[in-house]
Amino acid sequence: IAGKPNQMPTLVMPDPTLPARILGAEVSIEQVVSILKASGVDVKKTKAGKLTLTPPTWRPDLVDAYDYVEEVGRKIGFDVIEPCMPSAPVGSGYTRDQKMRRAALLAVAQAGFVEVIPLPFIGVDELDRLGLDDQDRRRSLVRVANPLSENQPYLRSTLLPGLFASINRNTSRSISDLALFECGLVFFATDTGPAISPDVTKRPTPEEIGQLFDRLPDQPRHLAGIVTGDWLGASDRTSAEPASWIHVVHLAQSAAQAVGVTLARRSAIHTPWHPGRCAELGVIVDGEFMGVGWAGEIHPRVIQAWDLPERTCAVEINLDELFALAPDLGQIHPLSKHPATKQDVALVVDVDVPASLLEAALREGAGELLESIGLFDVFTGPQIGESKKSLAFNLIFRAPDRTLTEAEASQARDAAVAEAGRRLGAVIRS
């Protein structure tokens, strides 16, 4: 049965040099016309120098100008197009967070940990095995519209399940001495409403872009690590050193020191860690403890639920919060050529006062002359009273432009003790 042929859309190419510019090859207008005519395209040249193009009925793929550019490129051969590197735009290099992230992760790797990159998906069952209660923020999950697995339809809210799975995979292959870490985003659902789907045929408007960002879930960047088995194997001269909480705390301290932050810690209770073997990690700011994460031994019930080795230890910190408290990288302080003066001080405080808070008070009270401070002794006993403890610190004072006198160092030490007494009720041990 005879019928009318399909009416093909006609396109006007305002610039006949478009194929040459896009392909980056020398293609004359005459070559473009010849190639397209050979492909069955009806080509007409207007007085203004434009090309009117009508494809044949068997070429419905020729719709816009770039379809014709691709047709020309295929016919002349892509091998004639000389590769060239695009010139990099002028910029200032890495951002502050990028520099800090690179420094922190390099320090963690140098501390002996191996990076793993699990998939960022979890299921409710994994949070149940962590022992999280119903009010825990980590249960505020973001569901994926098209999950890879119905068993893990949510974006992760903690990095620990991925690390636990990595431990399971390795121990099932008889690899038990492990020190692994992961750095990545975690996701918490917010009440901003469902995500919007703007029209993909054109660029979103500024209002639509703003709505897209407003609808994003809260997604901080975390760093987590886990250790099992032995940290150092046995030799003919030494016994094995088991991996412990010391090593996961060292991971966090290495990352923090790489960005110029000194971490403090205090006893805490936080799932899924053992309540008696868990520490909250943080930074002392103006005498206040600003928590950034937790470290310690995993609770035995969680170890059993995840089939982990006994005494598994883990750490998880919020890198975004840590970086916000860090100074800018690249600050270099000149070394002093003058000798240091050392002073020791032993203070008695309540037994529940964290050593980190006492150290922060001493550091602030001592002023700019204090170069370093270190805790070297902790003592409890009837000699200092019930519910009390003695903490002894070594203080090193140094001036950049002169040799300090003993009187100046003693004055700075007394100022540090006074500040510790004002904040925490500390008194010098008699």
CSV table of C-alpha atoms in Angstrom, one decimal:
chain,number,residue,atom,x,y,z
A,1,ILE,CA,0.0,0.0,0.0
A,2,ALA,CA,1.5,3.3,-1.1
A,3,GLY,CA,1.8,6.0,1.5
A,4,LYS,CA,3.4,9.3,2.2
A,5,PRO,CA,7.1,9.2,3.1
A,6,ASN,CA,8.1,10.4,6.6
A,7,GLN,CA,8.7,14.1,6.9
A,8,MET,CA,12.2,14.5,8.3
A,9,PRO,CA,13.1,17.5,10.4
A,10,THR,CA,15.2,20.2,8.7
A,11,LEU,CA,18.0,21.8,10.6
A,12,VAL,CA,19.8,25.1,9.9
A,13,MET,CA,23.5,25.1,10.8
A,14,PRO,CA,24.3,28.8,11.3
A,15,ASP,CA,28.1,28.1,11.4
A,16,PRO,CA,29.4,25.7,8.8
A,17,THR,CA,32.8,25.7,10.5
A,18,LEU,CA,31.2,24.0,13.6
A,19,PRO,CA,32.6,20.5,12.6
A,20,ALA,CA,36.1,21.8,12.3
A,21,ARG,CA,35.9,23.7,15.7
A,22,ILE,CA,34.4,20.8,17.6
A,23,LEU,CA,36.6,18.0,16.1
A,24,GLY,CA,39.8,20.1,16.3
A,25,ALA,CA,40.7,19.1,12.7
A,26,GLU,CA,41.1,20.9,9.4
A,27,VAL,CA,37.7,20.2,7.7
A,28,SER,CA,36.7,22.7,5.0
A,29,ILE,CA,33.1,23.7,4.4
A,30,GLU,CA,33.3,21.9,1.0
A,31,GLN,CA,34.3,18.7,2.8
A,32,VAL,CA,31.4,19.0,5.2
A,33,VAL,CA,28.9,19.4,2.4
A,34,SER,CA,30.5,16.5,0.4
A,35,ILE,CA,30.5,14.1,3.3
A,36,LEU,CA,26.9,14.9,4.4
A,37,LYS,CA,25.6,14.6,0.8
A,38,ALA,CA,27.3,11.2,0.5
A,39,SER,CA,25.4,10.2,3.7
A,40,GLY,CA,22.1,11.0,2.0
A,41,VAL,CA,21.6,14.4,3.6
A,42,ASP,CA,19.9,17.0,1.5
A,43,VAL,CA,22.3,20.0,1.9
A,44,LYS,CA,21.4,23.5,0.8
A,45,LYS,CA,23.6,26.6,1.2
A,46,THR,CA,21.8,29.9,1.9
A,47,LYS,CA,23.0,33.3,0.7
A,48,ALA,CA,24.0,34.0,4.3
A,49,GLY,CA,26.4,31.1,4.3
A,50,LYS,CA,24.3,28.9,6.5
A,51,LEU,CA,23.6,25.2,5.8
A,52,THR,CA,20.1,23.8,5.6
A,53,LEU,CA,20.2,20.1,6.4
A,54,THR,CA,17.5,17.5,5.9
A,55,PRO,CA,18.4,13.9,6.7
A,56,PRO,CA,17.2,10.9,4.7
A,57,THR,CA,14.3,8.9,6.1
A,58,TRP,CA,16.6,6.1,7.2
A,59,ARG,CA,18.7,8.4,9.4
A,60,PRO,CA,16.4,9.4,12.3
A,61,ASP,CA,19.5,9.7,14.5
A,62,LEU,CA,20.5,13.0,12.8
A,63,VAL,CA,18.6,15.5,15.0
A,64,ASP,CA,20.8,18.4,16.1
A,65,ALA,CA,24.0,20.0,14.8
A,66,TYR,CA,26.3,17.8,16.9
A,67,ASP,CA,24.8,14.7,15.4
A,68,TYR,CA,26.0,16.1,12.0
A,69,VAL,CA,29.4,16.9,13.6
A,70,GLU,CA,29.7,13.3,14.7
A,71,GLU,CA,28.8,12.1,11.2
A,72,VAL,CA,31.5,14.2,9.7
A,73,GLY,CA,34.0,13.0,12.3
A,74,ARG,CA,33.2,9.3,11.6
A,75,LYS,CA,33.6,9.8,7.8
A,76,ILE,CA,36.9,11.6,7.9
A,77,GLY,CA,38.2,9.2,10.5
A,78,PHE,CA,38.9,10.0,14.2
A,79,ASP,CA,42.5,9.1,13.7
A,80,VAL,CA,43.1,12.4,11.9
A,81,ILE,CA,42.1,14.3,15.0
A,82,GLU,CA,45.3,15.2,16.8
A,83,PRO,CA,45.0,14.7,20.6
A,84,CYS,CA,45.7,17.8,22.7
A,85,MET,CA,45.5,18.4,26.4
A,86,PRO,CA,43.1,21.1,27.6
A,87,SER,CA,44.8,23.9,29.4
A,88,ALA,CA,44.2,23.9,33.1
A,89,PRO,CA,42.2,26.9,34.4
A,90,VAL,CA,44.0,29.2,36.7
A,91,GLY,CA,43.4,28.3,40.3
A,92,SER,CA,44.9,28.4,43.8
A,93,GLY,CA,45.5,24.7,44.1
A,94,TYR,CA,43.9,22.4,46.7
A,95,THR,CA,41.3,23.9,49.1
A,96,ARG,CA,41.9,24.0,52.8
A,97,ASP,CA,39.8,20.8,53.4
A,98,GLN,CA,41.5,19.0,50.6
A,99,LYS,CA,45.0,19.8,52.0
A,100,MET,CA,44.0,18.7,55.4
A,101,ARG,CA,42.3,15.5,54.2
A,102,ARG,CA,45.4,14.5,52.2
A,103,ALA,CA,47.7,15.2,55.2
A,104,ALA,CA,45.5,13.3,57.7
A,105,LEU,CA,45.1,10.2,55.5
A,106,LEU,CA,48.8,10.1,54.7
A,107,ALA,CA,49.5,10.2,58.4
A,108,VAL,CA,47.1,7.4,59.1
A,109,ALA,CA,48.6,5.2,56.3
A,110,GLN,CA,52.1,6.0,57.7
A,111,ALA,CA,50.9,4.9,61.1
A,112,GLY,CA,50.5,1.3,59.7
A,113,PHE,CA,46.8,1.2,58.6
A,114,VAL,CA,45.6,0.0,55.2
A,115,GLU,CA,42.7,1.8,53.5
A,116,VAL,CA,39.6,-0.1,52.3
A,117,ILE,CA,36.7,1.3,50.3
A,118,PRO,CA,33.4,-0.6,51.0
A,119,LEU,CA,30.1,0.2,49.3
A,120,PRO,CA,28.3,3.0,51.2
A,121,PHE,CA,25.1,1.0,51.7
A,122,ILE,CA,23.6,-0.5,54.8
A,123,GLY,CA,20.4,-2.2,56.0
A,124,VAL,CA,18.5,-1.9,59.3
A,125,ASP,CA,19.7,-5.3,60.3
A,126,GLU,CA,23.3,-4.0,60.5
A,127,LEU,CA,22.3,-1.2,62.8
A,128,ASP,CA,20.4,-3.7,65.0
A,129,ARG,CA,23.6,-5.8,65.3
A,130,LEU,CA,25.4,-2.6,66.4
A,131,GLY,CA,23.0,-2.4,69.3
A,132,LEU,CA,21.8,1.1,68.5
A,133,ASP,CA,18.7,2.3,70.4
A,134,ASP,CA,15.7,3.7,68.6
A,135,GLN,CA,16.6,7.3,69.4
A,136,ASP,CA,20.2,7.1,68.0
A,137,ARG,CA,20.8,9.5,65.2
A,138,ARG,CA,22.5,6.8,63.2
A,139,ARG,CA,19.0,5.4,62.7
A,140,SER,CA,18.0,8.5,60.7
A,141,LEU,CA,18.6,6.8,57.3
A,142,VAL,CA,18.4,8.0,53.8
A,143,ARG,CA,16.8,5.5,51.5
A,144,VAL,CA,18.1,4.9,48.0
A,145,ALA,CA,15.5,5.2,45.2
A,146,ASN,CA,17.0,2.3,43.2
A,147,PRO,CA,19.1,0.2,45.7
A,148,LEU,CA,21.6,-2.4,44.4
A,149,SER,CA,20.3,-4.8,47.0
A,150,GLU,CA,17.0,-4.8,49.0
A,151,ASN,CA,19.0,-6.0,52.0
A,152,GLN,CA,21.0,-2.7,51.9
A,153,PRO,CA,18.5,0.0,50.7
A,154,TYR,CA,20.0,2.9,52.8
A,155,LEU,CA,23.0,5.1,52.7
A,156,ARG,CA,25.3,4.5,55.6
A,157,SER,CA,25.2,6.6,58.7
A,158,THR,CA,28.4,5.2,60.2
A,159,LEU,CA,31.5,3.7,58.7
A,160,LEU,CA,31.7,0.8,61.2
A,161,PRO,CA,29.5,-1.8,59.3
A,162,GLY,CA,31.7,-1.6,56.2
A,163,LEU,CA,34.9,-2.1,58.3
A,164,PHE,CA,33.3,-5.0,60.2
A,165,ALA,CA,32.4,-6.6,56.8
A,166,SER,CA,36.0,-6.2,55.7
A,167,ILE,CA,37.2,-7.9,58.8
A,168,ASN,CA,34.8,-10.8,58.2
A,169,ARG,CA,36.0,-11.2,54.6
A,170,ASN,CA,39.7,-11.3,55.7
A,171,THR,CA,39.3,-13.5,58.7
A,172,SER,CA,37.3,-16.0,56.5
A,173,ARG,CA,40.5,-16.3,54.5
A,174,SER,CA,42.7,-16.9,57.6
A,175,ILE,CA,44.0,-13.3,57.7
A,176,SER,CA,43.5,-12.2,61.3
A,177,ASP,CA,46.2,-9.5,62.0
A,178,LEU,CA,44.5,-6.5,60.5
A,179,ALA,CA,44.7,-2.7,60.8
A,180,LEU,CA,42.2,-1.1,58.4
A,181,PHE,CA,40.8,2.4,57.9
A,182,GLU,CA,38.2,4.1,55.7
A,183,CYS,CA,37.5,7.8,55.0
A,184,GLY,CA,34.1,8.7,53.5
A,185,LEU,CA,30.8,10.5,53.8
A,186,VAL,CA,28.0,9.3,56.1
A,187,PHE,CA,24.4,10.4,55.6
A,188,PHE,CA,21.6,11.5,58.0
A,189,ALA,CA,18.1,12.0,56.9
A,190,THR,CA,16.7,15.6,57.4
A,191,ASP,CA,13.2,17.1,57.3
A,192,THR,CA,13.8,19.1,54.1
A,193,GLY,CA,11.5,17.0,51.9
A,194,PRO,CA,12.0,14.6,49.0
A,195,ALA,CA,14.6,15.3,46.3
A,196,ILE,CA,13.4,17.2,43.3
A,197,SER,CA,13.9,16.2,39.6
A,198,PRO,CA,14.4,19.3,37.4
A,199,ASP,CA,14.0,19.1,33.7
A,200,VAL,CA,17.2,17.6,32.1
A,201,THR,CA,16.7,19.2,28.7
A,202,LYS,CA,18.0,22.5,30.0
A,203,ARG,CA,20.1,23.9,32.7
A,204,PRO,CA,18.4,24.2,36.1
A,205,THR,CA,17.5,27.7,37.2
A,206,PRO,CA,19.3,29.2,40.2
A,207,GLU,CA,16.1,28.6,42.3
A,208,GLU,CA,16.1,24.9,41.3
A,209,ILE,CA,19.8,24.6,42.1
A,210,GLY,CA,19.2,26.1,45.5
A,211,GLN,CA,16.4,23.7,46.1
A,212,LEU,CA,18.6,20.8,45.1
A,213,PHE,CA,21.2,21.7,47.7
A,214,ASP,CA,18.6,22.5,50.3
A,215,ARG,CA,17.1,19.0,49.9
A,216,LEU,CA,20.5,17.2,50.4
A,217,PRO,CA,20.8,15.2,53.6
A,218,ASP,CA,23.4,16.1,56.3
A,219,GLN,CA,26.5,14.3,55.0
A,220,PRO,CA,29.7,14.9,57.2
A,221,ARG,CA,32.9,13.2,56.3
A,222,HIS,CA,34.1,10.6,58.8
A,223,LEU,CA,37.3,8.7,59.4
A,224,ALA,CA,37.2,5.2,61.0
A,225,GLY,CA,39.7,2.5,61.8
A,226,ILE,CA,39.7,-1.0,63.2
A,227,VAL,CA,42.4,-3.4,64.5
A,228,THR,CA,42.3,-7.2,65.2
A,229,GLY,CA,44.9,-9.9,66.1
A,230,ASP,CA,48.5,-8.8,66.6
A,231,TRP,CA,49.9,-5.4,65.9
A,232,LEU,CA,53.4,-6.8,65.8
A,233,GLY,CA,54.2,-10.5,65.2
A,234,ALA,CA,56.4,-12.6,67.5
A,235,SER,CA,60.1,-13.0,66.7
A,236,ASP,CA,62.9,-15.2,68.1
A,237,ARG,CA,63.6,-12.4,70.6
A,238,THR,CA,60.3,-10.8,71.4
A,239,SER,CA,56.7,-12.0,71.9
A,240,ALA,CA,53.8,-10.7,69.8
A,241,GLU,CA,52.2,-7.3,70.6
A,242,PRO,CA,48.4,-7.6,70.5
A,243,ALA,CA,46.4,-4.9,68.7
A,244,SER,CA,44.6,-2.8,71.3
A,245,TRP,CA,42.8,0.5,71.9
A,246,ILE,CA,46.2,2.2,71.9
A,247,HIS,CA,46.5,1.7,68.2
A,248,VAL,CA,43.1,3.0,67.2
A,249,VAL,CA,43.6,6.1,69.4
A,250,HIS,CA,47.0,6.5,67.7
A,251,LEU,CA,45.2,6.5,64.4
A,252,ALA,CA,43.0,9.5,65.5
A,253,GLN,CA,46.0,11.3,67.1
A,254,SER,CA,48.0,10.9,63.9
A,255,ALA,CA,45.3,12.4,61.8
A,256,ALA,CA,44.8,15.2,64.2
A,257,GLN,CA,48.5,16.0,64.6
A,258,ALA,CA,48.8,16.1,60.8
A,259,VAL,CA,46.5,19.1,60.7
A,260,GLY,CA,47.9,20.8,63.8
A,261,VAL,CA,45.4,19.6,66.4
A,262,THR,CA,46.1,18.0,69.8
A,263,LEU,CA,43.4,15.5,70.7
A,264,ALA,CA,42.2,15.0,74.2
A,265,ARG,CA,40.2,12.1,75.5
A,266,ARG,CA,37.8,11.2,78.4
A,267,SER,CA,35.9,8.2,79.5
A,268,ALA,CA,32.5,7.8,77.8
A,269,ILE,CA,29.7,5.4,77.0
A,270,HIS,CA,28.8,5.1,73.4
A,271,THR,CA,27.4,2.2,71.3
A,272,PRO,CA,28.8,0.0,69.9
A,273,TRP,CA,31.9,0.3,72.2
A,274,HIS,CA,32.4,-1.5,75.5
A,275,PRO,CA,31.0,0.9,78.2
A,276,GLY,CA,34.1,0.5,80.4
A,277,ARG,CA,36.6,0.6,77.6
A,278,CYS,CA,35.4,3.6,75.5
A,279,ALA,CA,36.9,7.0,75.2
A,280,GLU,CA,35.5,10.1,73.7
A,281,LEU,CA,38.0,12.0,71.6
A,282,GLY,CA,37.9,15.8,71.3
A,283,VAL,CA,39.6,19.1,71.3
A,284,ILE,CA,39.8,21.5,74.3
A,285,VAL,CA,38.6,25.0,73.2
A,286,ASP,CA,38.4,27.8,75.8
A,287,GLY,CA,38.3,25.2,78.5
A,288,GLU,CA,35.5,23.2,76.9
A,289,PHE,CA,35.7,19.7,75.6
A,290,MET,CA,34.5,19.6,72.0
A,291,GLY,CA,33.9,16.0,71.0
A,292,VAL,CA,34.8,14.7,67.5
A,293,GLY,CA,34.5,10.9,67.9
A,294,TRP,CA,35.0,7.8,69.9
A,295,ALA,CA,37.5,5.0,70.3
A,296,GLY,CA,38.0,1.8,72.3
A,297,GLU,CA,37.0,-1.9,72.4
A,298,ILE,CA,33.9,-3.1,70.7
A,299,HIS,CA,31.2,-4.4,73.0
A,300,PRO,CA,31.3,-8.3,73.3
A,301,ARG,CA,27.7,-8.6,72.2
A,302,VAL,CA,28.4,-6.6,69.1
A,303,ILE,CA,31.5,-8.8,68.5
A,304,GLN,CA,29.4,-11.9,68.7
A,305,ALA,CA,26.7,-10.5,66.5
A,306,TRP,CA,29.2,-9.6,63.8
A,307,ASP,CA,31.4,-12.6,64.3
A,308,LEU,CA,34.5,-10.5,64.9
A,309,PRO,CA,37.7,-11.6,66.7
A,310,GLU,CA,37.8,-11.1,70.4
A,311,ARG,CA,38.9,-7.7,71.7
A,312,THR,CA,38.4,-6.0,68.4
A,313,CYS,CA,39.0,-2.2,68.7
A,314,ALA,CA,37.7,0.6,66.5
A,315,VAL,CA,37.6,4.4,66.2
A,316,GLU,CA,35.4,6.8,64.3
A,317,ILE,CA,35.8,10.5,64.2
A,318,ASN,CA,34.1,13.4,62.4
A,319,LEU,CA,36.7,14.9,60.1
A,320,ASP,CA,34.6,18.0,59.2
A,321,GLU,CA,34.4,18.9,62.9
A,322,LEU,CA,38.1,18.2,63.4
A,323,PHE,CA,39.2,20.3,60.5
A,324,ALA,CA,36.9,23.2,61.7
A,325,LEU,CA,39.0,23.3,64.9
A,326,ALA,CA,42.3,23.1,63.1
A,327,PRO,CA,44.6,26.0,62.3
A,328,ASP,CA,45.6,26.7,58.7
A,329,LEU,CA,48.3,24.4,57.3
A,330,GLY,CA,51.6,25.8,56.3
A,331,GLN,CA,52.4,27.8,59.4
A,332,ILE,CA,56.0,27.4,60.2
A,333,HIS,CA,57.4,28.7,63.6
A,334,PRO,CA,61.1,29.5,63.7
A,335,LEU,CA,63.2,27.5,66.1
A,336,SER,CA,64.7,29.3,69.1
A,337,LYS,CA,68.4,29.2,69.6
A,338,HIS,CA,68.0,29.9,73.3
A,339,PRO,CA,68.0,27.1,75.9
A,340,ALA,CA,64.8,25.8,77.6
A,341,THR,CA,63.9,25.8,81.2
A,342,LYS,CA,62.1,22.8,82.7
A,343,GLN,CA,59.6,22.9,85.6
A,344,ASP,CA,57.6,20.0,87.1
A,345,VAL,CA,54.3,20.3,88.9
A,346,ALA,CA,52.0,17.8,90.6
A,347,LEU,CA,48.4,18.8,91.1
A,348,VAL,CA,45.6,17.1,93.1
A,349,VAL,CA,42.1,17.1,91.5
A,350,ASP,CA,38.9,15.2,91.8
A,351,VAL,CA,39.2,11.7,90.4
A,352,ASP,CA,36.7,12.3,87.6
A,353,VAL,CA,38.6,15.3,86.2
A,354,PRO,CA,40.0,14.4,82.8
A,355,ALA,CA,43.8,14.9,82.5
A,356,SER,CA,43.2,16.6,79.1
A,357,LEU,CA,41.1,19.4,80.8
A,358,LEU,CA,43.8,19.9,83.5
A,359,GLU,CA,46.5,20.0,80.8
A,360,ALA,CA,44.5,22.6,78.8
A,361,ALA,CA,44.1,24.8,81.9
A,362,LEU,CA,47.9,24.7,82.5
A,363,ARG,CA,48.7,25.4,78.9
A,364,GLU,CA,46.4,28.5,78.8
A,365,GLY,CA,47.6,29.8,82.2
A,366,ALA,CA,51.3,29.4,81.3
A,367,GLY,CA,51.0,31.7,78.3
A,368,GLU,CA,53.3,32.1,75.3
A,369,LEU,CA,56.5,31.0,77.1
A,370,LEU,CA,55.2,27.4,77.4
A,371,GLU,CA,56.8,25.3,74.6
A,372,SER,CA,55.4,21.9,75.6
A,373,ILE,CA,53.7,20.0,78.4
A,374,GLY,CA,53.5,16.3,79.1
A,375,LEU,CA,51.8,14.1,81.7
A,376,PHE,CA,54.3,11.7,83.3
A,377,ASP,CA,52.7,10.4,86.4
A,378,VAL,CA,49.2,9.6,87.8
A,379,PHE,CA,48.8,8.6,91.5
A,380,THR,CA,45.9,7.6,93.7
A,381,GLY,CA,45.9,6.6,97.3
A,382,PRO,CA,45.0,7.5,100.8
A,383,GLN,CA,47.9,9.9,101.0
A,384,ILE,CA,46.1,12.4,98.8
A,385,GLY,CA,42.5,11.8,100.0
A,386,GLU,CA,39.4,9.8,98.9
A,387,SER,CA,38.1,10.4,95.4
A,388,LYS,CA,41.2,12.4,94.5
A,389,LYS,CA,44.1,11.8,92.2
A,390,SER,CA,47.5,13.4,91.6
A,391,LEU,CA,48.6,14.3,88.1
A,392,ALA,CA,52.2,15.3,87.5
A,393,PHE,CA,53.2,17.3,84.4
A,394,ASN,CA,56.5,18.3,82.9
A,395,LEU,CA,56.5,21.9,81.6
A,396,ILE,CA,59.1,23.2,79.2
A,397,PHE,CA,59.5,27.0,78.9
A,398,ARG,CA,61.5,28.8,76.2
A,399,ALA,CA,61.6,32.4,74.9
A,400,PRO,CA,62.3,33.0,71.2
A,401,ASP,CA,64.6,36.0,71.8
A,402,ARG,CA,66.4,35.5,75.1
A,403,THR,CA,67.4,33.0,77.8
A,404,LEU,CA,64.7,32.7,80.4
A,405,THR,CA,65.6,33.1,84.1
A,406,GLU,CA,64.4,30.6,86.7
A,407,ALA,CA,62.2,33.4,88.1
A,408,GLU,CA,60.5,33.9,84.8
A,409,ALA,CA,59.9,30.2,84.4
A,410,SER,CA,58.6,29.9,87.9
A,411,GLN,CA,56.3,32.9,87.4
A,412,ALA,CA,54.8,31.2,84.3
A,413,ARG,CA,54.4,27.9,86.2
A,414,ASP,CA,52.6,29.7,89.1
A,415,ALA,CA,50.3,31.3,86.6
A,416,ALA,CA,49.5,27.9,85.0
A,417,VAL,CA,48.7,26.4,88.5
A,418,ALA,CA,46.5,29.4,89.4
A,419,GLU,CA,44.5,28.9,86.2
A,420,ALA,CA,44.1,25.2,86.9
A,421,GLY,CA,42.9,26.0,90.4
A,422,ARG,CA,40.4,28.5,89.2
A,423,ARG,CA,38.9,26.2,86.6
A,424,LEU,CA,39.2,22.8,88.2
A,425,GLY,CA,39.9,23.3,91.9
A,426,ALA,CA,43.4,21.9,91.4
A,427,VAL,CA,45.9,22.3,94.3
A,428,ILE,CA,49.6,21.6,94.5
A,429,ARG,CA,50.4,18.2,95.9
A,430,SER,CA,52.2,18.5,99.2
